[in-house]
CSV table of C-alpha atoms in Angstrom, one decimal:
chain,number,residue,atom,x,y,z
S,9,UNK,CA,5.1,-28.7,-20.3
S,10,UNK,CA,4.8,-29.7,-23.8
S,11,UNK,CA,2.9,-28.2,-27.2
S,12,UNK,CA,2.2,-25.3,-28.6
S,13,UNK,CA,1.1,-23.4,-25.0
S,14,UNK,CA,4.0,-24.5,-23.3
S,15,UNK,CA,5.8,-21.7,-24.3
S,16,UNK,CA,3.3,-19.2,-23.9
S,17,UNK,CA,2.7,-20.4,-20.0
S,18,UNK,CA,6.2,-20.5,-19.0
S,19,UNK,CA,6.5,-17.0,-20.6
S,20,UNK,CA,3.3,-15.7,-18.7
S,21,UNK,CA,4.8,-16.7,-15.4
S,22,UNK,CA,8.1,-15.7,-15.7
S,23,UNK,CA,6.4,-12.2,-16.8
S,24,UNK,CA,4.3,-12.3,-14.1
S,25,UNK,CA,7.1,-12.6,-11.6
S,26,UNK,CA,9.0,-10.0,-13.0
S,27,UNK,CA,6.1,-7.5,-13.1
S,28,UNK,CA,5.7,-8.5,-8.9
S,29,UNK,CA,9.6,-7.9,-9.0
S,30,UNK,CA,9.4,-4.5,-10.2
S,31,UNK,CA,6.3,-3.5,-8.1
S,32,UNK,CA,8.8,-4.2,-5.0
S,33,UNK,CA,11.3,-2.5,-6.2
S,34,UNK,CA,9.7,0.9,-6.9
S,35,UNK,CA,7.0,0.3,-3.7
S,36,UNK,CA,9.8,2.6,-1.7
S,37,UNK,CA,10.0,5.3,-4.1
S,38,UNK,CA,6.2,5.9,-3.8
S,39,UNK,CA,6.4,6.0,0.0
S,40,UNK,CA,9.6,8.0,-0.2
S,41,UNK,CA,7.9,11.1,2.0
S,42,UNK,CA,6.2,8.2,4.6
S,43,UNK,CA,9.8,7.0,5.0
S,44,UNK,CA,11.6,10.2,5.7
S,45,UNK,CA,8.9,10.5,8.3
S,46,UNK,CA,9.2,6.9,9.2
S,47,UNK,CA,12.8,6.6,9.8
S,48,UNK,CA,13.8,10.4,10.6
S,49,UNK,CA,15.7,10.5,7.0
S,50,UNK,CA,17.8,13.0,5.5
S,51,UNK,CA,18.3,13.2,1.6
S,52,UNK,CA,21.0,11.2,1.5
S,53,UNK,CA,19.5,9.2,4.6
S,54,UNK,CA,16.6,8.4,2.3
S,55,UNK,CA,19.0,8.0,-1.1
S,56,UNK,CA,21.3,4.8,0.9
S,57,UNK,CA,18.1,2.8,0.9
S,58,UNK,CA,17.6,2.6,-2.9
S,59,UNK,CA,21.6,2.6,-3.0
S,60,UNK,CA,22.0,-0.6,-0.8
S,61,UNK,CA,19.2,-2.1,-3.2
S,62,UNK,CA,20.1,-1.1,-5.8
S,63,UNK,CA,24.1,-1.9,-5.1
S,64,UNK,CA,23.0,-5.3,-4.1
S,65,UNK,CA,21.3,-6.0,-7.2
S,66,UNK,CA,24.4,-4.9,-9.5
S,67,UNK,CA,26.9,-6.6,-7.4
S,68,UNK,CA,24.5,-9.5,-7.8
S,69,UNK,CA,23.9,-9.7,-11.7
S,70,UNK,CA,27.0,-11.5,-12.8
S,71,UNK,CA,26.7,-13.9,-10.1
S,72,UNK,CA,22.9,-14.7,-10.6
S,73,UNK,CA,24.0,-15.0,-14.3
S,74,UNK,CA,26.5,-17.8,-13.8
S,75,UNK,CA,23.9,-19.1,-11.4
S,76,UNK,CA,21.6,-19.3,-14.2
S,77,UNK,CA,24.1,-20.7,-16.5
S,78,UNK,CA,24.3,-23.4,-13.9
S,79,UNK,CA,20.8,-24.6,-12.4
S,80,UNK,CA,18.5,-22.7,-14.7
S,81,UNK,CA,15.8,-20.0,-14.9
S,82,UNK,CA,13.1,-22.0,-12.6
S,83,UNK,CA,15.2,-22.2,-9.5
S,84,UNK,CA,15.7,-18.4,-9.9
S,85,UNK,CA,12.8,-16.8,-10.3
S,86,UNK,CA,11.0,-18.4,-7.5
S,87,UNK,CA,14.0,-18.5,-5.1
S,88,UNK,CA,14.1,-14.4,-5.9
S,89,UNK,CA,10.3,-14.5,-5.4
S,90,UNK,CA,10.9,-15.7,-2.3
S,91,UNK,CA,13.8,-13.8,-1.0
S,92,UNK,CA,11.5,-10.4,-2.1
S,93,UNK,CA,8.5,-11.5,-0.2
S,94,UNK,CA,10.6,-11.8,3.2
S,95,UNK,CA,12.4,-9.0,2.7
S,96,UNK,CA,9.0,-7.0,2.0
S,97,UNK,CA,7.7,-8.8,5.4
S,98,UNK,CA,10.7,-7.7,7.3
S,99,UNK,CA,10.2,-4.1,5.7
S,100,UNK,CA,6.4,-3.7,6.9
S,101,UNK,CA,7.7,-4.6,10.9
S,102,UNK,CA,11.1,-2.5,10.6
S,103,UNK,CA,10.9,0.8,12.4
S,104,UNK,CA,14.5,1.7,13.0
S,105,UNK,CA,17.4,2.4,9.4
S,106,UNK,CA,19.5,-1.0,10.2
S,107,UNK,CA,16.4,-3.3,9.8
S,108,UNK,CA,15.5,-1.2,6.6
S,109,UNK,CA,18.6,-1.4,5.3
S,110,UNK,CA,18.7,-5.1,6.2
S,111,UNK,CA,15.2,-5.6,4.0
S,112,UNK,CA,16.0,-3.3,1.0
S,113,UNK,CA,19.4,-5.8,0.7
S,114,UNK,CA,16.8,-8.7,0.4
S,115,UNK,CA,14.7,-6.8,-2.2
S,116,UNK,CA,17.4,-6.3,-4.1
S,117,UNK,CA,19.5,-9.9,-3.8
S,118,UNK,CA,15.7,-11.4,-4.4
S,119,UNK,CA,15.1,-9.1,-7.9
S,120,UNK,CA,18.8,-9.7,-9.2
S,121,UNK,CA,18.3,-12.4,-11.6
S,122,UNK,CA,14.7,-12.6,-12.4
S,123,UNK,CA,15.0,-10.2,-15.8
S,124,UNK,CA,17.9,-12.1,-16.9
S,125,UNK,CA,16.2,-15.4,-16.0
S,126,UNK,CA,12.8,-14.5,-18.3
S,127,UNK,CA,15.4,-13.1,-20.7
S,128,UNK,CA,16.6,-16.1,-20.7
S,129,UNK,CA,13.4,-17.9,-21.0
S,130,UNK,CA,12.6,-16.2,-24.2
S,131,UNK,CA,15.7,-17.2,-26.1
S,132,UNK,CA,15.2,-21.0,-24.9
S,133,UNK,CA,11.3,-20.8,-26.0
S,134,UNK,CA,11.1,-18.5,-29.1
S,135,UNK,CA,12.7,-18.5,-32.6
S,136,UNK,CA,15.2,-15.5,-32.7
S,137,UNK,CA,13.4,-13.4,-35.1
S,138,UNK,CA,11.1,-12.9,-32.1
S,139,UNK,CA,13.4,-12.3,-29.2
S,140,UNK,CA,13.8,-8.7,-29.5
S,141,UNK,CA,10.1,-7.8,-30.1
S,142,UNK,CA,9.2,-10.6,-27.3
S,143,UNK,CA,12.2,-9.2,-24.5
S,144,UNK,CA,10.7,-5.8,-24.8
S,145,UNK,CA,7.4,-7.2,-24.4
S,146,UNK,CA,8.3,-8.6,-21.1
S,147,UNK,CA,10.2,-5.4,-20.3
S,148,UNK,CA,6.8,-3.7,-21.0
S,149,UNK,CA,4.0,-6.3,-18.9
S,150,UNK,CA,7.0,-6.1,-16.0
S,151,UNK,CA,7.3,-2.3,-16.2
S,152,UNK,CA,3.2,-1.7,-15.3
S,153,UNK,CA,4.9,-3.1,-11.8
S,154,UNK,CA,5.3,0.5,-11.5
S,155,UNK,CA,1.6,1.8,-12.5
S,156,UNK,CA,0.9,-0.9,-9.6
S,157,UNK,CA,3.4,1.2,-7.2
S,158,UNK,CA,2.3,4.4,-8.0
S,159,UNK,CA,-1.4,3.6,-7.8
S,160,UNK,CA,-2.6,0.2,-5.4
S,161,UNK,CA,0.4,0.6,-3.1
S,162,UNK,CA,0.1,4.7,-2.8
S,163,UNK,CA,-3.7,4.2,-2.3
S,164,UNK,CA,-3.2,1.3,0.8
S,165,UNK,CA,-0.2,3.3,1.8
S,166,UNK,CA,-2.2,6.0,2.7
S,167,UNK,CA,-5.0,4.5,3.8
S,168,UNK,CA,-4.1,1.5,5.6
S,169,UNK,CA,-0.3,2.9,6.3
S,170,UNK,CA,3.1,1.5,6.3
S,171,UNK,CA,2.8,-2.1,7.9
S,172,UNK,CA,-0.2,-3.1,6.5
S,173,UNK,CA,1.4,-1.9,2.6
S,174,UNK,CA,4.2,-3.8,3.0
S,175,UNK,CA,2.7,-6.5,4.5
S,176,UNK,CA,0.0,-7.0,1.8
S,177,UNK,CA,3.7,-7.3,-0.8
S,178,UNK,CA,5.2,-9.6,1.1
S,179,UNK,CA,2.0,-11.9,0.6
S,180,UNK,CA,2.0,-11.3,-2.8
S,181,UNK,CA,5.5,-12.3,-3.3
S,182,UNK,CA,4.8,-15.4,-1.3
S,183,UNK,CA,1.8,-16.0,-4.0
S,184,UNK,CA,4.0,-15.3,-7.2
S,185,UNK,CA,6.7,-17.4,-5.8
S,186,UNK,CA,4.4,-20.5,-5.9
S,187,UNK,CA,3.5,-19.5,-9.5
S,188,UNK,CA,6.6,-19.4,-10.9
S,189,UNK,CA,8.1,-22.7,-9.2
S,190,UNK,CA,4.9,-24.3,-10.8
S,191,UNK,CA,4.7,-22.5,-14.0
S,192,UNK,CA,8.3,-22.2,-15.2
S,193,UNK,CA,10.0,-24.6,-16.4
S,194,UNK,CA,13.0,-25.0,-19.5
S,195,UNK,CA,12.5,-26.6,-22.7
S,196,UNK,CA,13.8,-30.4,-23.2
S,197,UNK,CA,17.9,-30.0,-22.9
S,198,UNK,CA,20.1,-29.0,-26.7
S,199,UNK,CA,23.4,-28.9,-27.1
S,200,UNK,CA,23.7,-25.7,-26.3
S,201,UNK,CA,22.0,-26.0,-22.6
S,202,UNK,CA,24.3,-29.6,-22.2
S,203,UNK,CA,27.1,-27.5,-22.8
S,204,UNK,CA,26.3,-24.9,-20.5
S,205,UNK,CA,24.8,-26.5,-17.5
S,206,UNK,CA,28.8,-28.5,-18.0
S,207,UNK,CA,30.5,-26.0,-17.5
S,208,UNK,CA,32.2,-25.1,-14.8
S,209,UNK,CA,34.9,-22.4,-15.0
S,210,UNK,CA,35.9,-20.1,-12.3
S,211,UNK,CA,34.2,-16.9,-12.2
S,212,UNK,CA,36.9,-14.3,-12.5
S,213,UNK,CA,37.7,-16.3,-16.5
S,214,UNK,CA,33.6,-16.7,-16.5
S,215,UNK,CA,33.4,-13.0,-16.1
S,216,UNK,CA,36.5,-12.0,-18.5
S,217,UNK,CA,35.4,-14.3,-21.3
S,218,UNK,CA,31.3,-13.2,-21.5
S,219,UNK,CA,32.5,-9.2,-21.4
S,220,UNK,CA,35.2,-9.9,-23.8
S,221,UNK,CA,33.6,-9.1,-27.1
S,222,UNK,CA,33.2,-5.5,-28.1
S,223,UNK,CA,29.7,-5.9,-28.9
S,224,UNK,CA,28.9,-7.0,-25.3
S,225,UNK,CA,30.6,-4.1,-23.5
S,226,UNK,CA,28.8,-2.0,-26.2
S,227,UNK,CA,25.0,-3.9,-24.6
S,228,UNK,CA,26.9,-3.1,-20.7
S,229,UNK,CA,27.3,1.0,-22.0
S,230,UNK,CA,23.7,1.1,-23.7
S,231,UNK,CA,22.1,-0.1,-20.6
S,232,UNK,CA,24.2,2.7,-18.6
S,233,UNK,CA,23.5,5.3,-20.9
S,234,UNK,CA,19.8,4.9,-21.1
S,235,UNK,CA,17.2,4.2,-18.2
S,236,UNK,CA,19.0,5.6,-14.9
S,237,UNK,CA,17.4,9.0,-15.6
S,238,UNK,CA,13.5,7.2,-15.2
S,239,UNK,CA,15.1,5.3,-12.3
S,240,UNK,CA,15.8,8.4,-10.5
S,241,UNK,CA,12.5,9.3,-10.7
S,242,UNK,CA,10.9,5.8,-10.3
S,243,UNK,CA,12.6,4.6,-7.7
S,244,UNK,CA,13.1,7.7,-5.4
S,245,UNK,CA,13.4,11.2,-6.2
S,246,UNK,CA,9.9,11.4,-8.5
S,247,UNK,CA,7.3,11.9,-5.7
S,248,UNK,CA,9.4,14.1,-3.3
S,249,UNK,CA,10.6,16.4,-6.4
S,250,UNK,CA,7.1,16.7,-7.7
S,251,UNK,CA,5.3,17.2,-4.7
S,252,UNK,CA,7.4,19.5,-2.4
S,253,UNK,CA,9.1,21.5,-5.8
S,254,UNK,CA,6.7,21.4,-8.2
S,255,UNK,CA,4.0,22.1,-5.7
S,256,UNK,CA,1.9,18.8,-6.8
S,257,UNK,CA,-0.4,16.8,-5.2
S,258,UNK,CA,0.3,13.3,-4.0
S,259,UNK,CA,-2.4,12.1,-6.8
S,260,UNK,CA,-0.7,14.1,-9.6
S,261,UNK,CA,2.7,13.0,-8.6
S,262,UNK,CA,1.3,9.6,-8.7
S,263,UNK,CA,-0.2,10.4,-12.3
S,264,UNK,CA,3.6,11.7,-13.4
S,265,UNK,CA,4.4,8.5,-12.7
S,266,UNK,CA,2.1,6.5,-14.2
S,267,UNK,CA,2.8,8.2,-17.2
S,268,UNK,CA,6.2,7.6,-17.2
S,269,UNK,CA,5.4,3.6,-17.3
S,270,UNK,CA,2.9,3.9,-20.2
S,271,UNK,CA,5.8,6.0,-22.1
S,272,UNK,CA,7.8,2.4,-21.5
S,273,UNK,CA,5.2,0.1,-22.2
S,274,UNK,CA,4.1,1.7,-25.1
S,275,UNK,CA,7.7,2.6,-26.7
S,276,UNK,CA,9.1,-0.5,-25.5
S,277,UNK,CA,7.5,-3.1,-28.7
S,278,UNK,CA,8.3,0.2,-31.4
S,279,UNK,CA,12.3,-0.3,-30.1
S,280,UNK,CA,11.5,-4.2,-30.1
S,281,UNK,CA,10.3,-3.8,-33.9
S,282,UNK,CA,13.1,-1.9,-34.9
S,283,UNK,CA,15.6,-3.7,-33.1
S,284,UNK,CA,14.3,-6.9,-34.6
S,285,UNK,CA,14.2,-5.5,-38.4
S,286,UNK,CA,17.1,-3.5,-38.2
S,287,UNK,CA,19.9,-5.4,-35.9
S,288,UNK,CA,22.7,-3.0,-37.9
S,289,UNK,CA,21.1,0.2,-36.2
S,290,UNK,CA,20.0,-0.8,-32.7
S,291,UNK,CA,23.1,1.6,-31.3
S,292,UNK,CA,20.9,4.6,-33.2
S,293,UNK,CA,18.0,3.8,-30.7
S,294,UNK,CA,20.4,4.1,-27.7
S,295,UNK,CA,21.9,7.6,-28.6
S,296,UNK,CA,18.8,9.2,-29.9
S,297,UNK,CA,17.2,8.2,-26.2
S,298,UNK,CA,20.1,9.8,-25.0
S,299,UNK,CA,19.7,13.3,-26.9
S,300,UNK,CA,16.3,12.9,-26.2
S,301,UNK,CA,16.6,13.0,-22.8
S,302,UNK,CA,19.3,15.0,-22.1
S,303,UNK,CA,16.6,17.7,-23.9
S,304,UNK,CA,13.6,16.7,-21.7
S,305,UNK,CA,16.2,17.8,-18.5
S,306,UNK,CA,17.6,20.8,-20.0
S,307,UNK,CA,14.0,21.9,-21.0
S,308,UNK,CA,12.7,21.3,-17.5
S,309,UNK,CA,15.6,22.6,-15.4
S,310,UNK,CA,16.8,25.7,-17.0
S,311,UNK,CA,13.6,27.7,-15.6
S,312,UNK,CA,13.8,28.8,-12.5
S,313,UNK,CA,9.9,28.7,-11.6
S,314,UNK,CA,7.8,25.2,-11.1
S,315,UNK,CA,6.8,24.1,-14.4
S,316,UNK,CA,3.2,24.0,-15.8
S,317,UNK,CA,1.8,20.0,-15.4
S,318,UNK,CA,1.5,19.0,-19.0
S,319,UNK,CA,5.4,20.0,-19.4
S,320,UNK,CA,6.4,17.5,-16.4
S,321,UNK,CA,3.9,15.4,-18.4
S,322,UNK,CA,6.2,15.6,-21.5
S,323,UNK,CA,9.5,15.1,-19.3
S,324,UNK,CA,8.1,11.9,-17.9
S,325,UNK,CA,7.2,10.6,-21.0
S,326,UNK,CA,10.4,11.2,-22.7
S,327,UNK,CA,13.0,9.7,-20.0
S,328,UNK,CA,10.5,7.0,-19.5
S,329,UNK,CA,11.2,5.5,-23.4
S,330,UNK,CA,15.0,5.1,-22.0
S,331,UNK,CA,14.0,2.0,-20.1
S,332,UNK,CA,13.0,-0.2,-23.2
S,333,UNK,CA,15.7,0.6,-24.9
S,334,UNK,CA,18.2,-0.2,-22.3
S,335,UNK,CA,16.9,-3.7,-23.3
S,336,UNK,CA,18.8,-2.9,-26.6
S,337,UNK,CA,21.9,-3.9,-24.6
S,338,UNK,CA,20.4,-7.6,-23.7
S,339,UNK,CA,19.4,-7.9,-27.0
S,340,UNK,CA,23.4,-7.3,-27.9
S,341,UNK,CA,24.3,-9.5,-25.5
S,342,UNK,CA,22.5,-12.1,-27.1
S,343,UNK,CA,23.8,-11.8,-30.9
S,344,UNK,CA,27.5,-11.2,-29.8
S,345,UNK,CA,27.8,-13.8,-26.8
S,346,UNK,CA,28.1,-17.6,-27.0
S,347,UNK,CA,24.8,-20.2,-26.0
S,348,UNK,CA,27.4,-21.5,-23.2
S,349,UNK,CA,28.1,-18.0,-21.3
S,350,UNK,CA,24.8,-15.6,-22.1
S,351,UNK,CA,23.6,-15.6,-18.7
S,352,UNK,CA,26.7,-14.3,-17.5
S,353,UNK,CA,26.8,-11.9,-20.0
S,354,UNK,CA,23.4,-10.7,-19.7
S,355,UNK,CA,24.1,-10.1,-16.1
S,356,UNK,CA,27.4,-8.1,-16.8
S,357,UNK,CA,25.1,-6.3,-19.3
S,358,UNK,CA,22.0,-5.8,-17.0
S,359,UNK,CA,24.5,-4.4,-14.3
S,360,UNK,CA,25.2,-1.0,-16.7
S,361,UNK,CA,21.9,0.6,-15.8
S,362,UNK,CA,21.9,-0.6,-12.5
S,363,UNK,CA,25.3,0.9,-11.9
S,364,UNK,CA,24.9,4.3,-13.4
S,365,UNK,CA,21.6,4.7,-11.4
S,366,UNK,CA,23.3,3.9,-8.1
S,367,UNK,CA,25.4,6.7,-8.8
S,368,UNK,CA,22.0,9.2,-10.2
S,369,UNK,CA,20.4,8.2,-7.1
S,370,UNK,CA,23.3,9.1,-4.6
S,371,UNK,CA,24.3,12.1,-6.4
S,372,UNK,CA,21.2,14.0,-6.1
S,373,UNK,CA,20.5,13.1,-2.6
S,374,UNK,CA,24.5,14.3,-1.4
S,375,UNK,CA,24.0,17.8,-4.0
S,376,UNK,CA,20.4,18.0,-2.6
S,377,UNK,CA,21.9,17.8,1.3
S,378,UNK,CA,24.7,20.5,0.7
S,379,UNK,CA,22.6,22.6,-1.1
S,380,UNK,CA,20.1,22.5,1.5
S,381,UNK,CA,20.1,24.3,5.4
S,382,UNK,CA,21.2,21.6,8.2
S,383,UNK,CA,18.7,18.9,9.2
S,384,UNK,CA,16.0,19.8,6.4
S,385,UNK,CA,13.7,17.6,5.5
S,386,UNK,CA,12.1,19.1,2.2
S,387,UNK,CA,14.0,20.6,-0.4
S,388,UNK,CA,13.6,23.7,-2.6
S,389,UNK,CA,13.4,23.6,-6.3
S,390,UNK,CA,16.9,25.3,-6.9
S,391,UNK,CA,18.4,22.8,-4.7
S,392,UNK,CA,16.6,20.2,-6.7
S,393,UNK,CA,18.0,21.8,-9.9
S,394,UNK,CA,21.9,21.8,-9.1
S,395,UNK,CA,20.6,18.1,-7.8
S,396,UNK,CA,20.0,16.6,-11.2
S,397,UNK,CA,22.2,18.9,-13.0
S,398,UNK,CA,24.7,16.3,-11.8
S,399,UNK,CA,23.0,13.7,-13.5
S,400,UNK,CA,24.9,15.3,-16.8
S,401,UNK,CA,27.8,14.0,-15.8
S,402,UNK,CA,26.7,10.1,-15.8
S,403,UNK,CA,24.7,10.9,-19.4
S,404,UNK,CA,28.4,12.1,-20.9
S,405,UNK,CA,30.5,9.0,-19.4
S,406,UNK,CA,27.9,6.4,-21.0
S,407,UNK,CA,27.8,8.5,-24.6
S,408,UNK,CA,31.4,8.2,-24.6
S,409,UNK,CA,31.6,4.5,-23.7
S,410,UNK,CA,28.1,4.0,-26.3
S,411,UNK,CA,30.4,5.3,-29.1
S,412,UNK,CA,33.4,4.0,-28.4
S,413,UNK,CA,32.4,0.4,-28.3
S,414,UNK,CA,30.3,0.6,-30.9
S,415,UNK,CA,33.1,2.1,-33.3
S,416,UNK,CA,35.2,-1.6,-31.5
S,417,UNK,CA,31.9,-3.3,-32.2
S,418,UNK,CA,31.9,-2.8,-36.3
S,419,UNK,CA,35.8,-3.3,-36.1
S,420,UNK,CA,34.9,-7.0,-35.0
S,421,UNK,CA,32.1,-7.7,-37.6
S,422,UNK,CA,34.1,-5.9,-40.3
S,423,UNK,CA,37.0,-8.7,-39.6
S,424,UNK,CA,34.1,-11.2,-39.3
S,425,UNK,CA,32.5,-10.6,-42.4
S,426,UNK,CA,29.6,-8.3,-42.0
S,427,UNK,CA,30.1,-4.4,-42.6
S,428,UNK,CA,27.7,-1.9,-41.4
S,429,UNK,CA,27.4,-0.2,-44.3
S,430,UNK,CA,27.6,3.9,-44.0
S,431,UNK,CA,24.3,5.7,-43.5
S,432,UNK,CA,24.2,7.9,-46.7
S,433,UNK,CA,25.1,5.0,-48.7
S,434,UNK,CA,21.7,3.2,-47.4
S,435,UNK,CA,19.8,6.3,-48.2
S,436,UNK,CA,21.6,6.5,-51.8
S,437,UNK,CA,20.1,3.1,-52.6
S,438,UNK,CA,16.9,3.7,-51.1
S,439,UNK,CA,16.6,6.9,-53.2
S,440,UNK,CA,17.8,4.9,-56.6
C-alpha cells in the first residue's frame, strides 16, 4: 500500500476495528438488566463479568505489546477481530455464568492489543507533530463504539432479544476481521522497526526496561487516574444506576450514555491539540480531568433525592472528557520510550486505566451487595451512593502516583537538558 492514501487506509481500518472493538466491549453494560435476568445475577454476580474482561484485557496489554513489537500491528488487529467475534458468538448461545464467563475472557483477550496496535499504526504512518492530535482522533471514531452500544444494540436487544444481539456482533466481528487483515498493513521496514522486530529479550527484562523511565510510569498513572470513572458507567453500572435509582427510562438511560461518548469524541482532538502544542503541560490536562471529576461525583452524590435529568446530563459529560485524556499517557509513552520497546510500553501504559477500573467496577458491585437486603436484585439510590463513594479511594491513589512521577519525570529532563520552566515565570513573559 503505497502513496499518499496508503496512510489514510491503513488508518481507516485500523479505526474501524477499534470502534467494532469497543462496541463489544460496552454491548454488556447496555444489556446489564437483561443479564441479571438472564443469568440469575447478583451485583457482584453481574460486576465478575466485566471484571474477568476487563482483567483479561490488563493482564493481556504487556504481552500483546511485546507481541506487537514482534509480528506487527496487522496480525493483531485481525487476530483480536477474530477472537471478539467468537467470543460474541459463544455469548449469544450461553445461558448458564461459566459459558459467560468463558465468552467475556474472549472479548477481552480479543480487544487487548487492538488500541495499542492502531496506536502504533499512527506513529509508523504520521510525522510526530501529528500523533497526538491523530491518537485522540482514533480514540474519538473508536469511542462512538459506545453510541453504537447504547443505541443499535439496546434497540435489537430489546426487540429481537439476547441471541439474536449477540449473534448479529459476532457477525460483525467476523466482517471487520476480514477488513482489517486486508486493509492494514505497516510501512516499508526503518531502522527502528529492524531493530525491533530483532529483538528478542525475555519478558520479565522487556517489561522492567519499557516501565523504567519516569515519564512512562507517569503515562501508566494518567491512564489510571483518568477514564475508570466513565468506565464504570459505560461498561456496567450506567443503565442499572440510571434506570432503577434515578427512576429513568431505558431510552434516557441510553441518551446518558450517548452523551457521555459525544463528551469523549468531542474533547478528545481539544486534549489532542493541546497535548500536541504544549508537550511541557500535558500532566495539567490529567489533573484538571481529575478535579473535574471528582466535582461532577461529589455534585451528584451528596443529595440524597434522584437528581433532575439535565444534572445527570452534566455528570456524564464531565467524566466522559476523562477517556481522551487517558490517551495523554500513550502519548508519554511515546516521547519518553525507545522505537525498539514502545509497544511494550504502550501496553504497560494502557493497562493503568484498565486496572483502576477493574477495581471501580468490583467495588461498587461488593458495597452495592452489603448495603443491599439478601438476594436483591435492584438497588436503592443510598446504596448506590456509598457504592461509588468508594470510587474516591482509586481517584486519590492515581493523584498521588500522577504527581509523584511527574515531579521524577522533570528530574530526568532537567538532567537531560530540558527544564519545565515554572508556571508564573511563563505568565511573566507572556505578560512582558
Amino acid at each position: 500500500m503505497t502513496g499518499r492514501r496508503g496512510p489514510a487506509l491503513v488508518w481507516t481500518a485500523a479505526v474501524l476495528a477499534y470502534l467494532a472493538a469497543v462496541v463489544h466491549r460496552t454491548a454488556l453494560g447496555v444489556a446489564g438488566v437483561d443479564a441479571i435476568e438472564r443469568f440469575g445475577l447478583s451485583a457482584t454476580g453481574l460486576a465478575s463479568f466485566s471484571v474477568v474482561q476487563l482483567g483479561v484485557y490488563a493482564a493481556l496489554q504487556i504481552p500483546a505489546g511485546q507481541l506487537l513489537d514482534r509480528f506487527g500491528a496487522r496480525t493483531l488487529i485481525a487476530g483480536g477481530s477474530l477472537v471478539m467475534a467468537v467470543g460474541q458468538g459463544l455469548l449469544a448461545w450461553a445461558d448458564d455464568v461459566p459459558t459467560a464467563i468463558v465468552a467475556r475472557v474472549l472479548v477481552g483477550a480479543g480487544d487487548a492489543g487492538i488500541f495499542i496496535s492502531a496506536c502504533r499504526l499512527v506513529a509508523e504512518w504520521f510525522p510526530a507533530p501529528r500523533v497526538p492530535l491523530l491518537v485522540q482522533l482514533t480514540g474519538m471514531i473508536g469511542q462512538a463504539g459506545q453510541i453504537v452500544s447504547a443505541v443499535a444494540v439496546a434497540l435489537v436487544l430489546h426487540g429481537a432479544g439476547w441471541g439474536t444481539t449477540f449473534g448479529a456482533l459476532a457477525l460483525a466481528g467476523l466482517l471487520v476481521t476480514a477488513v482489517a487483515w486486508l486493509g492494514v498493513r505497516s510501512p516499508a521496514p526503518t531502522h527502528a522497526s529492524v531493530v525491533a522486530s530483532a529483538v528478542r529479550t525475555r519478558f520479565v527484562h522487556a517489561v522492567r526496561e519499557a516501565a523504567r523511565p519516569a515519564g512512562t510510569r507517569l503515562g501508566f498513572w494518567s491512564h489510571f487516574l483518568t477514564p475508570f470513572s466513565a468506565n464504570v458507567v459505560a461498561m456496567l453500572w450506567g443503565v442499572p444506576f440510571f434506570v432503577t435509582a434515578q427512576g429513568r427510562s431505558p431510552a434516557e438511560a441510553s441518551a446518558l450514555l450517548s452523551a457521555l461518548t459525544v463528551s469523549a469524541m468531542v474533547s478528545g482532538p481539544i486534549v489532542g491539540r493541546w497535548t500536541g502544542r504544549h508537550p511541557l503541560r500535558r500532566s495539567w490536562s490529567v489533573l484538571a480531568s481529575a478535579v473535574s471529576t471528582l466535582v461532577a461525583w461529589v455534585w451528584l452524590l451528596v443529595p440524597d433525592t434522584p437528581r433532575p435529568f439535565w444534572q445527570l446530563v452534566l455528570f456524564v459529560v464531565v467524566i466522559g472528557a476523562g477517556g481522551p485524556v487517558s490517551l495523554v499517557g500513550i502519548d508519554f509513552a511515546r516521547t519518553f520510550t525507545a522505537a525498539d520497546r514502545l509497544g511494550t510500553a504502550t501496553g504497560f501504559v494502557n493497562t493503568g486505566g484498565f486496572t483502576s477500573s477493574i477495581g471501580a467496577i468490583l467495588a461498587v458491585g461488593v458495597v452495592l451487595q452489603l448495603a443491599s437486603p439478601p438476594g436483591a436484585t435492584t438497588y436503592t439510590l443510598d446504596a448506590y451512593r456509598l457504592a461509588f463513594s468508594a470510587l474516591a479511594v482509586l481517584w486519590l491513589v492515581g493523584v498521588l502516583g500522577v504527581l509523584r512521577n511527574r515531579r521524577l519525570a522533570r528530574a530526568d529532563m532537567a538532567r537531560a537538558g530540558t527544564v519545565v520552566p515554572p508556571i508564573r515565570d511563563v505568565l511573566r513573559r507572556r505578560r512582558a
